[in-house]
Amino acid sequence: MPFARREGLKVRIRHADIERRVRAVARQITRDFKGQRVHLIGVLKGACFFLADLAREIDLETSIDFIAVASYGKTKESSGQVRMLKDLDNNVAGLNVILVEDILDTGLTANYLLRVLRQRRPKTLKLAALLDKPSRRLKPVEGNYIGFTIPNEFVVGYGLDYAERYRNLKDVCILHPTPR
Ligand code: PRP
């Protein structure tokens, strides 16, 4: 029996559907930035799988960088504070920057990072996220490129973790499926 099944996880979005959406999002980015270079910034660690797949489907000159912010778990929501742990390696001034997230949840992380990045004067600044949970928003954030909009379920896999587990699952799965 596969690991995810043994763990009692329920598939929410299968890998084949993720691949199809990633290709569609990449096509949209390729169209929007025709003839230009894009600079993808992945938010560690969750976004690294989405970024890796997305980057390979974009048919443009593409560079990548990574940034990390402190994760306070639940206290992040109450304090509303986000702290930078690892800054970018390269300057983004004048670049077509796309911030790449695995999920937009409360919006605190993306809101903070977009503010930080805007101050660094990119030519354009967009937000891509594989998953969007708009019902959980505490800060207003809107993604420009969204894979799937999902309800408020705890999902893992394809980069998303529960206590650092399950990131390597190909499917996005529900951690505590309610029994039917
Ligand atoms: C998750 C996710 C986003 C952020 C979204 O990261 O990868 O970066 O939370 O949540 P928000 O919209 O409520 O800010 P996490 O802090 O769990 O770190 P990880 O990517 O290393 O798992």
Short mmCIF file of C-alpha atoms and ligand atoms in Angstrom, two decimals:
data_model
loop_
_atom_site.label_atom_id
_atom_site.label_comp_id
_atom_site.label_asym_id
_atom_site.label_seq_id
_atom_site.Cartn_x
_atom_site.Cartn_y
_atom_site.Cartn_z
CA MET A 1 0.00 0.00 0.00
CA PRO A 2 1.41 3.46 -0.85
CA PHE A 3 2.78 5.57 2.01
CA ALA A 4 0.05 8.22 1.76
CA ARG A 5 -2.69 5.57 2.02
CA ARG A 6 -0.99 3.95 5.01
CA GLU A 7 -0.94 7.37 6.66
CA GLY A 8 -4.69 7.74 6.17
CA LEU A 9 -4.38 10.67 3.74
CA LYS A 10 -7.06 11.37 1.17
CA VAL A 11 -6.10 12.64 -2.26
CA ARG A 12 -7.51 16.14 -2.86
CA ILE A 13 -5.69 17.07 -6.12
CA ARG A 14 -3.99 14.34 -8.12
CA HIS A 15 -0.55 14.85 -9.55
CA ALA A 16 -1.80 14.67 -13.14
CA ASP A 17 -4.19 17.58 -12.45
CA ILE A 18 -1.41 19.55 -10.76
CA GLU A 19 0.82 19.00 -13.80
CA ARG A 20 -1.93 20.18 -16.14
CA ARG A 21 -2.57 23.35 -14.11
CA VAL A 22 1.15 24.09 -13.73
CA ARG A 23 1.49 23.90 -17.53
CA ALA A 24 -1.49 26.24 -17.98
CA VAL A 25 -0.12 28.76 -15.47
CA ALA A 26 3.29 28.60 -17.17
CA ARG A 27 1.67 29.23 -20.56
CA GLN A 28 -0.10 32.28 -19.15
CA ILE A 29 3.20 33.63 -17.74
CA THR A 30 4.92 32.91 -21.06
CA ARG A 31 2.22 34.91 -22.87
CA ASP A 32 2.20 37.78 -20.36
CA PHE A 33 5.98 38.28 -20.51
CA LYS A 34 6.53 37.45 -24.16
CA GLY A 35 10.06 38.32 -25.28
CA GLN A 36 11.16 39.21 -21.73
CA ARG A 37 12.99 37.57 -18.85
CA VAL A 38 11.21 36.52 -15.68
CA HIS A 39 12.76 36.10 -12.24
CA LEU A 40 11.03 33.55 -10.00
CA ILE A 41 11.39 33.89 -6.23
CA GLY A 42 10.43 30.79 -4.27
CA VAL A 43 9.41 30.99 -0.62
CA LEU A 44 11.17 28.17 1.22
CA LYS A 45 10.45 25.48 1.79
CA GLY A 46 6.96 24.73 0.57
CA ALA A 47 7.22 26.41 -2.82
CA CYS A 48 10.30 24.59 -4.09
CA PHE A 49 8.40 21.78 -5.85
CA PHE A 50 5.94 24.14 -7.54
CA LEU A 51 8.75 26.49 -8.55
CA ALA A 52 10.84 23.67 -10.00
CA ASP A 53 7.95 22.39 -12.12
CA LEU A 54 6.69 25.85 -13.10
CA ALA A 55 10.14 27.11 -14.14
CA ARG A 56 10.61 24.17 -16.50
CA GLU A 57 7.31 24.85 -18.24
CA ILE A 58 7.94 28.57 -18.81
CA ASP A 59 9.17 29.16 -22.34
CA LEU A 60 11.18 32.33 -21.58
CA GLU A 61 14.55 33.31 -20.17
CA THR A 62 14.03 32.49 -16.50
CA SER A 63 16.15 32.95 -13.39
CA ILE A 64 15.37 31.79 -9.86
CA ASP A 65 16.12 32.80 -6.29
CA PHE A 66 14.82 31.78 -2.88
CA ILE A 67 13.76 33.56 0.27
CA ALA A 68 12.81 32.21 3.69
CA VAL A 69 10.65 33.69 6.41
CA ALA A 70 10.06 32.66 9.99
CA SER A 71 7.14 30.33 10.50
CA TYR A 72 5.39 30.89 13.78
CA GLY A 73 2.73 28.27 13.15
CA LYS A 74 -0.43 29.32 14.91
CA THR A 75 1.16 32.24 16.74
CA LYS A 76 1.94 33.76 13.35
CA GLU A 77 -1.77 34.35 12.91
CA SER A 78 -2.31 35.99 16.25
CA SER A 79 0.86 38.08 16.23
CA GLY A 80 0.59 38.80 12.52
CA GLN A 81 4.37 38.97 12.38
CA VAL A 82 6.61 37.63 9.71
CA ARG A 83 10.39 37.75 9.94
CA MET A 84 12.97 37.22 7.21
CA LEU A 85 15.26 34.24 7.79
CA LYS A 86 17.08 34.11 4.47
CA ASP A 87 17.20 37.01 2.09
CA LEU A 88 17.62 36.83 -1.68
CA ASP A 89 21.02 36.17 -3.22
CA ASN A 90 20.49 38.67 -6.03
CA ASN A 91 19.18 42.18 -6.54
CA VAL A 92 15.74 42.34 -8.19
CA ALA A 93 15.77 45.96 -9.34
CA GLY A 94 14.45 46.24 -12.90
CA LEU A 95 13.41 42.57 -13.13
CA ASN A 96 10.04 40.98 -13.85
CA VAL A 97 9.68 39.32 -10.45
CA ILE A 98 7.18 36.57 -9.76
CA LEU A 99 6.90 35.58 -6.11
CA VAL A 100 6.12 31.86 -6.02
CA GLU A 101 4.19 30.36 -3.10
CA ASP A 102 2.79 26.90 -2.54
CA ILE A 103 -0.25 28.29 -0.72
CA LEU A 104 -1.91 31.59 0.13
CA ASP A 105 -3.52 31.10 3.51
CA THR A 106 -3.87 34.01 5.94
CA GLY A 107 -1.96 36.11 3.41
CA LEU A 108 0.52 37.34 6.03
CA THR A 109 3.59 35.86 4.35
CA ALA A 110 2.79 37.04 0.82
CA ASN A 111 1.63 40.45 2.05
CA TYR A 112 4.93 40.94 3.90
CA LEU A 113 7.11 39.66 1.05
CA LEU A 114 5.35 41.71 -1.62
CA ARG A 115 5.92 44.80 0.49
CA VAL A 116 9.62 43.98 0.94
CA LEU A 117 10.08 43.22 -2.76
CA ARG A 118 8.23 46.31 -3.96
CA GLN A 119 10.70 48.47 -2.04
CA ARG A 120 13.50 46.95 -4.13
CA ARG A 121 12.09 48.39 -7.35
CA PRO A 122 11.44 45.43 -9.62
CA LYS A 123 10.16 46.31 -13.09
CA THR A 124 7.01 44.28 -12.41
CA LEU A 125 5.93 42.24 -9.39
CA LYS A 126 3.44 39.37 -9.58
CA LEU A 127 2.34 36.59 -7.25
CA ALA A 128 1.92 32.95 -8.23
CA ALA A 129 0.55 30.30 -5.89
CA LEU A 130 -0.36 26.69 -6.50
CA LEU A 131 -3.15 26.82 -3.91
CA ASP A 132 -5.34 29.61 -2.62
CA LYS A 133 -7.51 29.42 0.51
CA PRO A 134 -9.29 32.80 0.34
CA SER A 135 -11.59 31.94 3.26
CA ARG A 136 -8.60 32.12 5.64
CA ARG A 137 -7.36 35.61 4.74
CA LEU A 138 -6.33 38.01 7.47
CA LYS A 139 -4.44 40.33 5.12
CA PRO A 140 -5.67 41.27 1.67
CA VAL A 141 -3.58 39.43 -0.93
CA GLU A 142 -4.54 38.47 -4.43
CA GLY A 143 -2.55 36.08 -6.55
CA ASN A 144 -2.00 36.85 -10.23
CA TYR A 145 -1.44 33.20 -11.14
CA ILE A 146 -3.38 30.66 -9.09
CA GLY A 147 -3.39 26.90 -9.59
CA PHE A 148 -6.38 25.88 -7.50
CA THR A 149 -8.72 27.63 -5.09
CA ILE A 150 -9.54 25.29 -2.22
CA PRO A 151 -11.78 25.32 0.85
CA ASN A 152 -10.44 25.42 4.39
CA GLU A 153 -9.04 21.90 4.61
CA PHE A 154 -5.61 21.02 5.97
CA VAL A 155 -3.66 19.92 2.93
CA VAL A 156 -0.21 18.38 2.60
CA GLY A 157 1.97 17.14 -0.24
CA TYR A 158 3.62 18.69 -3.30
CA GLY A 159 5.69 20.86 -0.96
CA LEU A 160 3.16 21.35 1.82
CA ASP A 161 4.01 19.77 5.16
CA TYR A 162 2.64 18.82 8.50
CA ALA A 163 5.53 19.06 11.00
CA GLU A 164 7.97 18.73 8.04
CA ARG A 165 6.34 15.51 6.84
CA TYR A 166 4.60 14.75 3.55
CA ARG A 167 6.28 17.42 1.40
CA ASN A 168 7.43 14.79 -1.09
CA LEU A 169 3.98 13.44 -1.92
CA LYS A 170 3.10 13.93 -5.58
CA ASP A 171 -0.58 14.56 -4.89
CA VAL A 172 -2.04 17.26 -2.67
CA CYS A 173 -3.80 15.32 0.10
CA ILE A 174 -6.14 16.10 2.97
CA LEU A 175 -4.52 15.31 6.28
CA HIS A 176 -7.58 14.66 8.41
CA PRO A 177 -10.31 13.59 6.05
CA THR A 178 -13.68 13.52 7.71
CA PRO A 179 -15.08 10.00 7.54
CA ARG A 180 -18.06 9.56 5.25
C1 PRP B 1 3.49 28.25 4.52
C2 PRP B 1 3.40 28.41 3.02
C3 PRP B 1 3.41 29.89 2.81
C4 PRP B 1 2.74 30.40 4.06
C5 PRP B 1 1.34 30.75 3.75
O1 PRP B 1 4.81 28.29 4.87
O2 PRP B 1 4.48 27.79 2.38
O3 PRP B 1 4.72 30.39 2.71
O4 PRP B 1 2.79 29.37 5.04
O5 PRP B 1 0.66 31.07 4.91
P1 PRP B 1 0.08 32.51 5.22
O6 PRP B 1 -0.68 32.96 3.99
O7 PRP B 1 -0.83 32.24 6.38
O8 PRP B 1 1.20 33.41 5.56
P2 PRP B 1 5.38 27.80 6.28
O9 PRP B 1 5.55 29.00 7.14
O10 PRP B 1 4.52 26.70 6.82
O11 PRP B 1 6.82 27.28 5.89
P3 PRP B 1 7.22 26.10 4.88
O12 PRP B 1 6.96 26.61 3.48
O13 PRP B 1 8.67 25.87 5.14
O14 PRP B 1 6.35 24.91 5.20
#
